Structure formats: structure tokens, C-alpha cells
């Protein structure tokens, strides 16, 4: 069990996600990017196949800001950062959920441009730097884009390699590090990576999530793509913190496409047993699976959109 501070609140702003809808209404704990202000249309935000989140933690009158991932392209991420006028100079930790192309797109640019202050710690698992790719049946193996530690450091990142649970943001956030695989969830069977000049199956051991404990509410768990399996991740979050109350789970659940959709109902069954108050599937969850979450967990389900802010404060 790893000590994690109980905080007064967590705000999660979606900088990049696959989807945007300017007509989604606000609801309790969910604030949408407004279509207009002062009688004028607000500048549009961009969506793309990727993820980037800005998280603000409130604790004892202090704020701690964490940036998570950087989308598919530097253009989308930086456009939205500029449009939303985000104060990234306050970011004290940058977290890479894993090393896939749709999460590393603006890593170099954000440091090089000065949006993220040079020297800001960049937390990642060692495998996030691996050469890796995808082998789809009946097609050739292909290689995915890769980031390199020396290039990251050259651009200004303070690279922190941590494979196990790690507390950041003054102990207000716990990174899971590598997540034990114990459930029915299948990982990423079409992935490969180069390990010591040998091509092996890549189950994405670098896949990690962020955990927060909000006073009177319970755990807020934020995933990147959930390659470890959302059920594995939530069970590990409970194990690490000693808290069984899941208030919010948000992120990519990686239930898209024929290979993964066959596990959607089983995932929802297992998640429903945990009774989360809010379920926010994003990014790689997939349209069909997202619809099933909406149908089967209508009170907890939130349709995410670029510019949406989730506001979870002590109850």
C-alpha cells in the first residue's frame, strides 16, 4: 500500500480527445467549453485520435498541475492550448501514460516551444522508449513512431524513469507504474516490440494510470489507453491505496474494433460491480463500446468532448 494524500478536489480538462460536440450541456461536476461568450462565438477547438489532459489538484489551499500525454500531433495539442489560454507554466509534472504515437505527438514541441517549462519532470515507464509496432493478421508488420530519451532531454525534459508506483505532485497523485494483469482482459495481442534485439509480443507494460483520492468521494482514476485493462487498473488502484470506493474512472478503455469489442459486456459487468459514480470513456474506447456504456450505465456515463472539465470536489 502506498501513502497518498487525500485532496480537496481534482479538475480534469480534456485538451485533446477523439470527439468534440459544441452543444453538449453542462451537468453536475461536468463543465463544457462554451460555444459563445459575451455574445460572440468562441474560437473552435480541434479533436484528433489522441489524448491530452490537464489536471489540477486542490489540496490545503494549494494547487498542483499535471499534464498527461500530448495527443497525436503537435498542431492539435498546441492549437487547443493556445485557444484555451492554458497556464502550462504552472505544470509541475508531465506524465506519459505509455509510448504510443497518439500520446507522444507534441512531447518535443511542448518543451521546445516553452509551453511546458524546461526542466519540468517527465514521468514514464522505461518501455515507453522502446521500438515497437503492430502486426495485423494478413498484413505486414509496421513500426510506430518512437521517442528517445536523449532527444527529450535535449528539448528540455527532465526524464524520470519509474516502473513501479510513484507519488508525484507533493504526494497528491499516485502513478500506478506497471499494472499486474490478473483479469480476463487481453492486453494488446497485435503489438510487438524490440527487446534486446529480439521481437516479442508487446503487452504495453508501460501502460500506467493516475490515482487521486478526493475527500468524501473516493478514488479518481485517470487512464491513457487502458492497455492493462480497466478492471485490472481499478483493482490495482484499490490495492495500492487501501480505498475501495471508485468515484470516477476516465480515459481510454481500449475496447474498439472486433478484437476488443467481444470483451465490452464483460468489462461493463465487472465495472458495474464497483459502483463508480462517474464513468467517462474517451479516446480508444470505440464508438460501439461507448454506446454500450451509455446504455448500461446511464446515470454514471458522461460523454466526453474536447474542452470538457470534470470537477470533483470534496463532499
PDB file of C-alpha atoms in Angstrom:
ATOM      1  CA  UNK A   1       0.000   0.000   0.000  1.00  0.00           C
ATOM      2  CA  UNK A   2       1.364   3.428  -0.985  1.00  0.00           C
ATOM      3  CA  UNK A   3       0.580   6.573   1.016  1.00  0.00           C
ATOM      4  CA  UNK A   4      -1.486   9.023  -0.998  1.00  0.00           C
ATOM      5  CA  UNK A   5      -2.762  12.344   0.317  1.00  0.00           C
ATOM      6  CA  UNK A   6      -6.492  12.826   0.483  1.00  0.00           C
ATOM      7  CA  UNK A   7      -7.140  16.000  -1.502  1.00  0.00           C
ATOM      8  CA  UNK A   8      -9.874  18.617  -1.608  1.00  0.00           C
ATOM      9  CA  UNK A   9     -10.573  18.364  -5.306  1.00  0.00           C
ATOM     10  CA  UNK A  10      -9.466  17.338  -8.775  1.00  0.00           C
ATOM     11  CA  UNK A  11     -10.261  19.112 -12.046  1.00  0.00           C
ATOM     12  CA  UNK A  12      -9.586  17.295 -15.321  1.00  0.00           C
ATOM     13  CA  UNK A  13      -9.625  19.337 -18.528  1.00  0.00           C
ATOM     14  CA  UNK A  14      -9.615  17.484 -21.854  1.00  0.00           C
ATOM     15  CA  UNK A  15      -7.112  19.226 -24.121  1.00  0.00           C
ATOM     16  CA  UNK A  16      -7.246  16.554 -26.860  1.00  0.00           C
ATOM     17  CA  UNK A  17      -9.617  13.654 -27.442  1.00  0.00           C
ATOM     18  CA  UNK A  18     -11.193  11.934 -30.436  1.00  0.00           C
ATOM     19  CA  UNK A  19     -14.501  13.768 -30.190  1.00  0.00           C
ATOM     20  CA  UNK A  20     -15.957  17.240 -29.887  1.00  0.00           C
ATOM     21  CA  UNK A  21     -19.569  18.402 -29.604  1.00  0.00           C
ATOM     22  CA  UNK A  22     -20.195  22.089 -29.013  1.00  0.00           C
ATOM     23  CA  UNK A  23     -23.826  21.551 -27.969  1.00  0.00           C
ATOM     24  CA  UNK A  24     -23.295  19.214 -25.033  1.00  0.00           C
ATOM     25  CA  UNK A  25     -24.872  20.685 -21.884  1.00  0.00           C
ATOM     26  CA  UNK A  26     -23.226  21.160 -18.521  1.00  0.00           C
ATOM     27  CA  UNK A  27     -24.265  18.829 -15.729  1.00  0.00           C
ATOM     28  CA  UNK A  28     -23.240  18.361 -12.135  1.00  0.00           C
ATOM     29  CA  UNK A  29     -19.442  18.037 -11.964  1.00  0.00           C
ATOM     30  CA  UNK A  30     -19.167  18.414 -15.766  1.00  0.00           C
ATOM     31  CA  UNK A  31     -18.374  21.806 -17.315  1.00  0.00           C
ATOM     32  CA  UNK A  32     -18.383  22.137 -21.113  1.00  0.00           C
ATOM     33  CA  UNK A  33     -16.368  24.531 -23.280  1.00  0.00           C
ATOM     34  CA  UNK A  34     -18.917  27.241 -24.084  1.00  0.00           C
ATOM     35  CA  UNK A  35     -19.991  27.774 -27.683  1.00  0.00           C
ATOM     36  CA  UNK A  36     -20.096  31.523 -27.136  1.00  0.00           C
ATOM     37  CA  UNK A  37     -19.106  34.186 -24.624  1.00  0.00           C
ATOM     38  CA  UNK A  38     -20.207  37.832 -24.420  1.00  0.00           C
ATOM     39  CA  UNK A  39     -22.426  37.387 -27.456  1.00  0.00           C
ATOM     40  CA  UNK A  40     -19.677  36.014 -29.701  1.00  0.00           C
ATOM     41  CA  UNK A  41     -18.767  32.521 -30.853  1.00  0.00           C
ATOM     42  CA  UNK A  42     -15.714  31.174 -29.098  1.00  0.00           C
ATOM     43  CA  UNK A  43     -12.771  30.001 -31.226  1.00  0.00           C
ATOM     44  CA  UNK A  44     -13.129  26.337 -32.238  1.00  0.00           C
ATOM     45  CA  UNK A  45     -11.149  23.556 -30.619  1.00  0.00           C
ATOM     46  CA  UNK A  46      -9.698  20.606 -32.531  1.00  0.00           C
ATOM     47  CA  UNK A  47     -10.260  16.900 -31.992  1.00  0.00           C
ATOM     48  CA  UNK A  48      -7.955  14.117 -33.161  1.00  0.00           C
ATOM     49  CA  UNK A  49      -7.220  10.466 -32.456  1.00  0.00           C
ATOM     50  CA  UNK A  50      -5.182  11.094 -29.329  1.00  0.00           C
ATOM     51  CA  UNK A  51      -5.325  12.156 -25.711  1.00  0.00           C
ATOM     52  CA  UNK A  52      -4.027  15.071 -23.665  1.00  0.00           C
ATOM     53  CA  UNK A  53      -5.359  16.097 -20.255  1.00  0.00           C
ATOM     54  CA  UNK A  54      -4.570  18.940 -17.883  1.00  0.00           C
ATOM     55  CA  UNK A  55      -5.235  18.032 -14.260  1.00  0.00           C
ATOM     56  CA  UNK A  56      -5.389  20.487 -11.369  1.00  0.00           C
ATOM     57  CA  UNK A  57      -5.303  19.101  -7.834  1.00  0.00           C
ATOM     58  CA  UNK A  58      -6.571  21.197  -4.917  1.00  0.00           C
ATOM     59  CA  UNK A  59      -5.040  20.412  -1.547  1.00  0.00           C
ATOM     60  CA  UNK A  60      -4.933  22.554   1.584  1.00  0.00           C
ATOM     61  CA  UNK A  61      -5.208  25.854  -0.267  1.00  0.00           C
ATOM     62  CA  UNK A  62      -2.535  24.826  -2.774  1.00  0.00           C
ATOM     63  CA  UNK A  63      -2.872  23.833  -6.421  1.00  0.00           C
ATOM     64  CA  UNK A  64      -0.764  21.240  -8.230  1.00  0.00           C
ATOM     65  CA  UNK A  65      -0.927  20.969 -12.017  1.00  0.00           C
ATOM     66  CA  UNK A  66      -0.186  17.818 -14.028  1.00  0.00           C
ATOM     67  CA  UNK A  67      -0.140  17.448 -17.805  1.00  0.00           C
ATOM     68  CA  UNK A  68      -0.899  13.966 -19.149  1.00  0.00           C
ATOM     69  CA  UNK A  69       0.123  12.883 -22.678  1.00  0.00           C
ATOM     70  CA  UNK A  70       0.317  15.115 -25.743  1.00  0.00           C
ATOM     71  CA  UNK A  71      -2.009  13.848 -28.459  1.00  0.00           C
ATOM     72  CA  UNK A  72      -1.290  12.600 -31.976  1.00  0.00           C
ATOM     73  CA  UNK A  73       0.024  15.857 -33.462  1.00  0.00           C
ATOM     74  CA  UNK A  74       1.687  18.966 -32.151  1.00  0.00           C
ATOM     75  CA  UNK A  75      -0.747  21.074 -34.193  1.00  0.00           C
ATOM     76  CA  UNK A  76      -3.884  19.846 -32.434  1.00  0.00           C
ATOM     77  CA  UNK A  77      -2.446  19.971 -28.945  1.00  0.00           C
ATOM     78  CA  UNK A  78      -0.826  23.386 -29.276  1.00  0.00           C
ATOM     79  CA  UNK A  79      -3.849  24.907 -31.051  1.00  0.00           C
ATOM     80  CA  UNK A  80      -6.097  23.919 -28.147  1.00  0.00           C
ATOM     81  CA  UNK A  81      -3.587  25.035 -25.527  1.00  0.00           C
ATOM     82  CA  UNK A  82      -3.417  28.455 -27.157  1.00  0.00           C
ATOM     83  CA  UNK A  83      -7.180  28.704 -27.698  1.00  0.00           C
ATOM     84  CA  UNK A  84      -7.948  27.748 -24.105  1.00  0.00           C
ATOM     85  CA  UNK A  85      -5.120  30.009 -22.850  1.00  0.00           C
ATOM     86  CA  UNK A  86      -3.864  27.243 -20.582  1.00  0.00           C
ATOM     87  CA  UNK A  87      -1.247  28.268 -17.991  1.00  0.00           C
ATOM     88  CA  UNK A  88       1.235  25.482 -18.654  1.00  0.00           C
ATOM     89  CA  UNK A  89       3.953  27.453 -16.904  1.00  0.00           C
ATOM     90  CA  UNK A  90       2.326  26.131 -13.720  1.00  0.00           C
ATOM     91  CA  UNK A  91       2.757  22.467 -14.713  1.00  0.00           C
ATOM     92  CA  UNK A  92       4.937  20.729 -12.139  1.00  0.00           C
ATOM     93  CA  UNK A  93       4.759  17.224 -13.608  1.00  0.00           C
ATOM     94  CA  UNK A  94       4.272  15.841 -17.111  1.00  0.00           C
ATOM     95  CA  UNK A  95       3.104  12.208 -17.267  1.00  0.00           C
ATOM     96  CA  UNK A  96       3.352   9.905 -20.265  1.00  0.00           C
ATOM     97  CA  UNK A  97       0.752   7.161 -19.879  1.00  0.00           C
ATOM     98  CA  UNK A  98       2.602   4.977 -22.429  1.00  0.00           C
ATOM     99  CA  UNK A  99       4.753   5.345 -25.509  1.00  0.00           C
ATOM    100  CA  UNK A 100       2.228   5.045 -28.351  1.00  0.00           C
ATOM    101  CA  UNK A 101       2.099   7.542 -31.223  1.00  0.00           C
ATOM    102  CA  UNK A 102      -1.271   9.039 -30.237  1.00  0.00           C
ATOM    103  CA  UNK A 103       0.109  10.128 -26.844  1.00  0.00           C
ATOM    104  CA  UNK A 104       3.608  11.380 -27.743  1.00  0.00           C
ATOM    105  CA  UNK A 105       2.756  13.674 -30.656  1.00  0.00           C
ATOM    106  CA  UNK A 106       3.663  17.000 -29.068  1.00  0.00           C
ATOM    107  CA  UNK A 107       6.197  15.907 -26.439  1.00  0.00           C
ATOM    108  CA  UNK A 108       9.213  17.533 -28.095  1.00  0.00           C
ATOM    109  CA  UNK A 109       7.269  20.610 -29.198  1.00  0.00           C
ATOM    110  CA  UNK A 110       5.772  21.407 -25.815  1.00  0.00           C
ATOM    111  CA  UNK A 111       9.201  21.593 -24.211  1.00  0.00           C
ATOM    112  CA  UNK A 112      10.948  23.207 -27.184  1.00  0.00           C
ATOM    113  CA  UNK A 113       8.302  25.916 -27.522  1.00  0.00           C
ATOM    114  CA  UNK A 114       8.401  26.705 -23.810  1.00  0.00           C
ATOM    115  CA  UNK A 115       4.735  25.913 -23.216  1.00  0.00           C
ATOM    116  CA  UNK A 116       5.950  23.390 -20.648  1.00  0.00           C
ATOM    117  CA  UNK A 117       8.856  24.909 -18.710  1.00  0.00           C
ATOM    118  CA  UNK A 118      12.210  23.354 -19.489  1.00  0.00           C
ATOM    119  CA  UNK A 119      13.283  21.118 -16.612  1.00  0.00           C
ATOM    120  CA  UNK A 120       9.737  20.003 -15.810  1.00  0.00           C
ATOM    121  CA  UNK A 121       9.864  16.300 -14.816  1.00  0.00           C
ATOM    122  CA  UNK A 122       8.539  13.915 -17.451  1.00  0.00           C
ATOM    123  CA  UNK A 123       7.443  10.690 -15.748  1.00  0.00           C
ATOM    124  CA  UNK A 124       7.404   7.473 -17.781  1.00  0.00           C
ATOM    125  CA  UNK A 125       7.978   3.733 -17.675  1.00  0.00           C
ATOM    126  CA  UNK A 126      11.204   2.535 -19.292  1.00  0.00           C
ATOM    127  CA  UNK A 127       9.329   0.631 -22.013  1.00  0.00           C
ATOM    128  CA  UNK A 128       7.770   3.881 -23.238  1.00  0.00           C
ATOM    129  CA  UNK A 129      11.068   4.438 -25.076  1.00  0.00           C
ATOM    130  CA  UNK A 130      11.044   1.063 -26.854  1.00  0.00           C
ATOM    131  CA  UNK A 131      10.999   0.439 -30.587  1.00  0.00           C
ATOM    132  CA  UNK A 132       7.566  -1.044 -31.165  1.00  0.00           C
ATOM    133  CA  UNK A 133       4.837  -1.565 -33.691  1.00  0.00           C
ATOM    134  CA  UNK A 134       1.784  -3.517 -34.809  1.00  0.00           C
ATOM    135  CA  UNK A 135       1.358  -6.766 -36.707  1.00  0.00           C
ATOM    136  CA  UNK A 136      -2.172  -7.133 -38.031  1.00  0.00           C
ATOM    137  CA  UNK A 137      -3.061 -10.604 -39.374  1.00  0.00           C
ATOM    138  CA  UNK A 138      -2.725 -10.845 -43.165  1.00  0.00           C
ATOM    139  CA  UNK A 139      -0.632  -7.672 -43.344  1.00  0.00           C
ATOM    140  CA  UNK A 140       2.979  -6.680 -42.965  1.00  0.00           C
ATOM    141  CA  UNK A 141       4.457  -5.700 -39.633  1.00  0.00           C
ATOM    142  CA  UNK A 142       4.948  -1.961 -39.321  1.00  0.00           C
ATOM    143  CA  UNK A 143       6.818   0.266 -36.898  1.00  0.00           C
ATOM    144  CA  UNK A 144       5.234   3.058 -34.857  1.00  0.00           C
ATOM    145  CA  UNK A 145       6.780   6.468 -34.139  1.00  0.00           C
ATOM    146  CA  UNK A 146       9.142   6.474 -31.172  1.00  0.00           C
ATOM    147  CA  UNK A 147      10.562   8.985 -28.703  1.00  0.00           C
ATOM    148  CA  UNK A 148      14.156   8.955 -27.472  1.00  0.00           C
ATOM    149  CA  UNK A 149      15.403   9.936 -24.040  1.00  0.00           C
ATOM    150  CA  UNK A 150      18.366  11.950 -25.319  1.00  0.00           C
ATOM    151  CA  UNK A 151      16.100  13.941 -27.651  1.00  0.00           C
ATOM    152  CA  UNK A 152      13.610  14.587 -24.875  1.00  0.00           C
ATOM    153  CA  UNK A 153      16.392  15.854 -22.627  1.00  0.00           C
ATOM    154  CA  UNK A 154      17.821  17.950 -25.458  1.00  0.00           C
ATOM    155  CA  UNK A 155      14.436  19.655 -25.794  1.00  0.00           C
ATOM    156  CA  UNK A 156      14.321  20.383 -22.053  1.00  0.00           C
ATOM    157  CA  UNK A 157      12.596  17.433 -20.364  1.00  0.00           C
ATOM    158  CA  UNK A 158      13.816  16.099 -17.029  1.00  0.00           C
ATOM    159  CA  UNK A 159      13.112  12.448 -17.846  1.00  0.00           C
ATOM    160  CA  UNK A 160      12.163  10.355 -14.819  1.00  0.00           C
ATOM    161  CA  UNK A 161      12.077   6.593 -15.470  1.00  0.00           C
ATOM    162  CA  UNK A 162       9.909   4.848 -12.880  1.00  0.00           C
ATOM    163  CA  UNK A 163       8.468   1.380 -13.453  1.00  0.00           C
ATOM    164  CA  UNK A 164       6.664   0.984 -10.134  1.00  0.00           C
ATOM    165  CA  UNK A 165       4.149   3.066  -8.170  1.00  0.00           C
ATOM    166  CA  UNK A 166       5.358   6.661  -7.804  1.00  0.00           C
ATOM    167  CA  UNK A 167       3.926   9.614  -5.891  1.00  0.00           C
ATOM    168  CA  UNK A 168       4.065  12.987  -7.637  1.00  0.00           C
ATOM    169  CA  UNK A 169       2.585  16.473  -7.127  1.00  0.00           C
ATOM    170  CA  UNK A 170       3.540  16.605  -3.432  1.00  0.00           C
ATOM    171  CA  UNK A 171       2.072  13.116  -2.852  1.00  0.00           C
ATOM    172  CA  UNK A 172      -1.335  14.195  -4.180  1.00  0.00           C
ATOM    173  CA  UNK A 173      -1.145  11.861  -7.186  1.00  0.00           C
ATOM    174  CA  UNK A 174      -0.055   8.249  -7.431  1.00  0.00           C
ATOM    175  CA  UNK A 175       1.185   6.830 -10.727  1.00  0.00           C
ATOM    176  CA  UNK A 176       0.470   3.128 -10.895  1.00  0.00           C
ATOM    177  CA  UNK A 177       3.566   2.227 -12.878  1.00  0.00           C
ATOM    178  CA  UNK A 178       3.269  -1.214 -14.451  1.00  0.00           C
ATOM    179  CA  UNK A 179      -0.115  -2.789 -13.666  1.00  0.00           C
ATOM    180  CA  UNK A 180      -0.442  -6.511 -12.793  1.00  0.00           C
ATOM    181  CA  UNK A 181      -2.548  -8.399 -15.373  1.00  0.00           C
ATOM    182  CA  UNK A 182      -4.943 -10.650 -13.471  1.00  0.00           C
ATOM    183  CA  UNK A 183      -8.368 -10.327 -15.098  1.00  0.00           C
ATOM    184  CA  UNK A 184      -9.955 -11.562 -18.335  1.00  0.00           C
ATOM    185  CA  UNK A 185      -8.588  -8.531 -20.206  1.00  0.00           C
ATOM    186  CA  UNK A 186      -6.308  -9.481 -23.085  1.00  0.00           C
ATOM    187  CA  UNK A 187      -3.779  -6.678 -23.338  1.00  0.00           C
ATOM    188  CA  UNK A 188      -2.617  -5.833 -26.861  1.00  0.00           C
ATOM    189  CA  UNK A 189      -2.129  -9.054 -28.848  1.00  0.00           C
ATOM    190  CA  UNK A 190      -1.336  -7.264 -32.133  1.00  0.00           C
ATOM    191  CA  UNK A 191       1.593  -5.348 -30.639  1.00  0.00           C
ATOM    192  CA  UNK A 192       5.289  -6.142 -30.923  1.00  0.00           C
ATOM    193  CA  UNK A 193       8.419  -4.529 -29.547  1.00  0.00           C
ATOM    194  CA  UNK A 194      12.150  -4.905 -29.859  1.00  0.00           C
ATOM    195  CA  UNK A 195      13.678  -6.111 -26.597  1.00  0.00           C
ATOM    196  CA  UNK A 196      17.431  -6.719 -26.679  1.00  0.00           C
ATOM    197  CA  UNK A 197      17.288  -7.172 -30.466  1.00  0.00           C
ATOM    198  CA  UNK A 198      14.523  -9.753 -30.197  1.00  0.00           C
ATOM    199  CA  UNK A 199      10.994  -9.107 -31.468  1.00  0.00           C
ATOM    200  CA  UNK A 200       8.487 -10.102 -28.779  1.00  0.00           C
ATOM    201  CA  UNK A 201       4.770  -9.600 -28.154  1.00  0.00           C
ATOM    202  CA  UNK A 202       4.161  -6.154 -26.681  1.00  0.00           C
ATOM    203  CA  UNK A 203       1.527  -6.102 -23.955  1.00  0.00           C
ATOM    204  CA  UNK A 204       2.418  -2.468 -23.264  1.00  0.00           C
ATOM    205  CA  UNK A 205       3.956  -2.859 -19.784  1.00  0.00           C
ATOM    206  CA  UNK A 206       4.486   0.923 -19.776  1.00  0.00           C
ATOM    207  CA  UNK A 207       0.708   1.475 -19.625  1.00  0.00           C
ATOM    208  CA  UNK A 208       0.127   3.385 -16.398  1.00  0.00           C
ATOM    209  CA  UNK A 209      -2.671   5.408 -14.838  1.00  0.00           C
ATOM    210  CA  UNK A 210      -3.032   8.240 -12.327  1.00  0.00           C
ATOM    211  CA  UNK A 211      -4.837   7.903  -9.000  1.00  0.00           C
ATOM    212  CA  UNK A 212      -6.250  10.655  -6.781  1.00  0.00           C
ATOM    213  CA  UNK A 213      -8.202  10.344  -3.528  1.00  0.00           C
ATOM    214  CA  UNK A 214     -10.809  13.074  -3.060  1.00  0.00           C
ATOM    215  CA  UNK A 215     -12.059  13.686   0.452  1.00  0.00           C
ATOM    216  CA  UNK A 216     -15.540  12.277   1.000  1.00  0.00           C
ATOM    217  CA  UNK A 217     -15.775  10.963  -2.570  1.00  0.00           C
ATOM    218  CA  UNK A 218     -13.183   8.245  -3.104  1.00  0.00           C
ATOM    219  CA  UNK A 219     -10.768   7.441  -5.899  1.00  0.00           C
ATOM    220  CA  UNK A 220     -10.474   9.331  -9.161  1.00  0.00           C
ATOM    221  CA  UNK A 221      -8.616   7.127 -11.663  1.00  0.00           C
ATOM    222  CA  UNK A 222      -7.362   8.506 -14.984  1.00  0.00           C
ATOM    223  CA  UNK A 223      -6.237   6.148 -17.761  1.00  0.00           C
ATOM    224  CA  UNK A 224      -4.376   6.739 -21.006  1.00  0.00           C
ATOM    225  CA  UNK A 225      -5.437   3.824 -23.221  1.00  0.00           C
ATOM    226  CA  UNK A 226      -6.076   1.224 -20.551  1.00  0.00           C
ATOM    227  CA  UNK A 227      -3.955  -1.426 -22.278  1.00  0.00           C
ATOM    228  CA  UNK A 228      -3.553  -3.023 -18.847  1.00  0.00           C
ATOM    229  CA  UNK A 229      -7.337  -3.426 -18.726  1.00  0.00           C
ATOM    230  CA  UNK A 230      -9.614  -1.005 -16.914  1.00  0.00           C
ATOM    231  CA  UNK A 231     -10.631  -3.687 -14.402  1.00  0.00           C
ATOM    232  CA  UNK A 232      -7.006  -4.594 -13.675  1.00  0.00           C
ATOM    233  CA  UNK A 233      -6.225  -0.895 -13.265  1.00  0.00           C
ATOM    234  CA  UNK A 234      -9.085  -0.199 -10.862  1.00  0.00           C
ATOM    235  CA  UNK A 235      -8.354  -3.287  -8.768  1.00  0.00           C
ATOM    236  CA  UNK A 236      -4.707  -2.231  -8.566  1.00  0.00           C
ATOM    237  CA  UNK A 237      -5.722   1.309  -7.594  1.00  0.00           C
ATOM    238  CA  UNK A 238      -7.748  -0.097  -4.720  1.00  0.00           C
ATOM    239  CA  UNK A 239      -4.876  -2.357  -3.712  1.00  0.00           C
ATOM    240  CA  UNK A 240      -2.330   0.469  -3.765  1.00  0.00           C
ATOM    241  CA  UNK A 241      -4.452   2.935  -1.790  1.00  0.00           C
ATOM    242  CA  UNK A 242      -6.489   0.706   0.507  1.00  0.00           C
ATOM    243  CA  UNK A 243      -9.622   2.528  -0.681  1.00  0.00           C
ATOM    244  CA  UNK A 244     -12.430   0.521  -2.321  1.00  0.00           C
ATOM    245  CA  UNK A 245     -14.573   3.480  -3.388  1.00  0.00           C
ATOM    246  CA  UNK A 246     -14.222   4.317  -7.084  1.00  0.00           C
ATOM    247  CA  UNK A 247     -15.834   7.702  -7.686  1.00  0.00           C
ATOM    248  CA  UNK A 248     -14.631   8.444 -11.217  1.00  0.00           C
ATOM    249  CA  UNK A 249     -12.889   6.416 -13.889  1.00  0.00           C
ATOM    250  CA  UNK A 250     -11.914   8.279 -17.046  1.00  0.00           C
ATOM    251  CA  UNK A 251      -9.780   7.517 -20.064  1.00  0.00           C
ATOM    252  CA  UNK A 252      -9.329   5.176 -22.975  1.00  0.00           C
ATOM    253  CA  UNK A 253     -10.702   1.716 -22.216  1.00  0.00           C
ATOM    254  CA  UNK A 254      -9.350   0.244 -25.476  1.00  0.00           C
ATOM    255  CA  UNK A 255     -12.485  -1.644 -26.452  1.00  0.00           C
ATOM    256  CA  UNK A 256     -12.516  -0.590 -30.086  1.00  0.00           C
ATOM    257  CA  UNK A 257     -12.725  -2.935 -33.042  1.00  0.00           C
ATOM    258  CA  UNK A 258     -13.636  -6.589 -33.441  1.00  0.00           C
ATOM    259  CA  UNK A 259     -10.670  -7.901 -31.457  1.00  0.00           C
ATOM    260  CA  UNK A 260     -11.574  -5.979 -28.292  1.00  0.00           C
ATOM    261  CA  UNK A 261     -15.342  -5.375 -28.514  1.00  0.00           C
ATOM    262  CA  UNK A 262     -16.016  -9.003 -27.615  1.00  0.00           C
ATOM    263  CA  UNK A 263     -14.935  -8.080 -24.039  1.00  0.00           C
ATOM    264  CA  UNK A 264     -17.119  -4.993 -23.733  1.00  0.00           C
ATOM    265  CA  UNK A 265     -20.041  -6.585 -21.906  1.00  0.00           C
ATOM    266  CA  UNK A 266     -17.767  -8.463 -19.521  1.00  0.00           C
ATOM    267  CA  UNK A 267     -15.912  -5.228 -18.783  1.00  0.00           C
ATOM    268  CA  UNK A 268     -19.139  -3.353 -18.079  1.00  0.00           C
ATOM    269  CA  UNK A 269     -20.380  -6.172 -15.843  1.00  0.00           C
ATOM    270  CA  UNK A 270     -17.176  -6.051 -13.782  1.00  0.00           C
ATOM    271  CA  UNK A 271     -17.130  -2.261 -13.658  1.00  0.00           C
ATOM    272  CA  UNK A 272     -20.780  -2.063 -12.580  1.00  0.00           C
ATOM    273  CA  UNK A 273     -19.940  -4.211  -9.547  1.00  0.00           C
ATOM    274  CA  UNK A 274     -17.602  -1.424  -8.391  1.00  0.00           C
ATOM    275  CA  UNK A 275     -20.450   1.142  -8.492  1.00  0.00           C
ATOM    276  CA  UNK A 276     -18.482   4.137  -9.823  1.00  0.00           C
ATOM    277  CA  UNK A 277     -20.369   7.424  -9.665  1.00  0.00           C
ATOM    278  CA  UNK A 278     -18.937   8.702 -12.970  1.00  0.00           C
ATOM    279  CA  UNK A 279     -17.696   6.727 -15.986  1.00  0.00           C
ATOM    280  CA  UNK A 280     -16.056   8.741 -18.761  1.00  0.00           C
ATOM    281  CA  UNK A 281     -14.853   6.610 -21.685  1.00  0.00           C
ATOM    282  CA  UNK A 282     -12.534   8.528 -24.007  1.00  0.00           C
ATOM    283  CA  UNK A 283     -10.179   8.184 -26.952  1.00  0.00           C
ATOM    284  CA  UNK A 284      -9.719   4.482 -27.851  1.00  0.00           C
ATOM    285  CA  UNK A 285     -12.824   3.106 -26.121  1.00  0.00           C
ATOM    286  CA  UNK A 286     -14.526   2.933 -29.517  1.00  0.00           C
ATOM    287  CA  UNK A 287     -17.962   4.062 -30.651  1.00  0.00           C
ATOM    288  CA  UNK A 288     -19.785   0.762 -30.185  1.00  0.00           C
ATOM    289  CA  UNK A 289     -18.394   0.187 -26.701  1.00  0.00           C
ATOM    290  CA  UNK A 290     -19.025   3.792 -25.673  1.00  0.00           C
ATOM    291  CA  UNK A 291     -22.671   3.377 -26.680  1.00  0.00           C
ATOM    292  CA  UNK A 292     -22.925   0.244 -24.529  1.00  0.00           C
ATOM    293  CA  UNK A 293     -21.536   2.113 -21.500  1.00  0.00           C
ATOM    294  CA  UNK A 294     -24.132   4.822 -22.097  1.00  0.00           C
ATOM    295  CA  UNK A 295     -26.945   2.279 -22.370  1.00  0.00           C
ATOM    296  CA  UNK A 296     -25.991   0.128 -19.414  1.00  0.00           C
ATOM    297  CA  UNK A 297     -24.692   2.813 -17.014  1.00  0.00           C
ATOM    298  CA  UNK A 298     -26.824   5.845 -17.950  1.00  0.00           C
ATOM    299  CA  UNK A 299     -26.586   7.668 -14.629  1.00  0.00           C
ATOM    300  CA  UNK A 300     -22.809   7.339 -14.356  1.00  0.00           C
ATOM    301  CA  UNK A 301     -21.962   7.769 -18.043  1.00  0.00           C
ATOM    302  CA  UNK A 302     -20.506  11.059 -19.292  1.00  0.00           C
ATOM    303  CA  UNK A 303     -19.884  11.667 -22.996  1.00  0.00           C
ATOM    304  CA  UNK A 304     -16.511  13.363 -23.152  1.00  0.00           C
ATOM    305  CA  UNK A 305     -15.647  16.188 -25.532  1.00  0.00           C
ATOM    306  CA  UNK A 306     -12.586  18.319 -26.157  1.00  0.00           C
ATOM    307  CA  UNK A 307     -12.716  21.294 -23.776  1.00  0.00           C
ATOM    308  CA  UNK A 308     -14.772  19.492 -21.122  1.00  0.00           C
ATOM    309  CA  UNK A 309     -13.702  19.899 -17.491  1.00  0.00           C
ATOM    310  CA  UNK A 310     -14.645  17.369 -14.819  1.00  0.00           C
ATOM    311  CA  UNK A 311     -14.780  18.982 -11.376  1.00  0.00           C
ATOM    312  CA  UNK A 312     -14.658  16.570  -8.441  1.00  0.00           C
ATOM    313  CA  UNK A 313     -14.555  18.331  -5.081  1.00  0.00           C
ATOM    314  CA  UNK A 314     -14.788  17.097  -1.514  1.00  0.00           C
ATOM    315  CA  UNK A 315     -18.239  16.030  -0.493  1.00  0.00           C
TER     316      UNK A 315
END
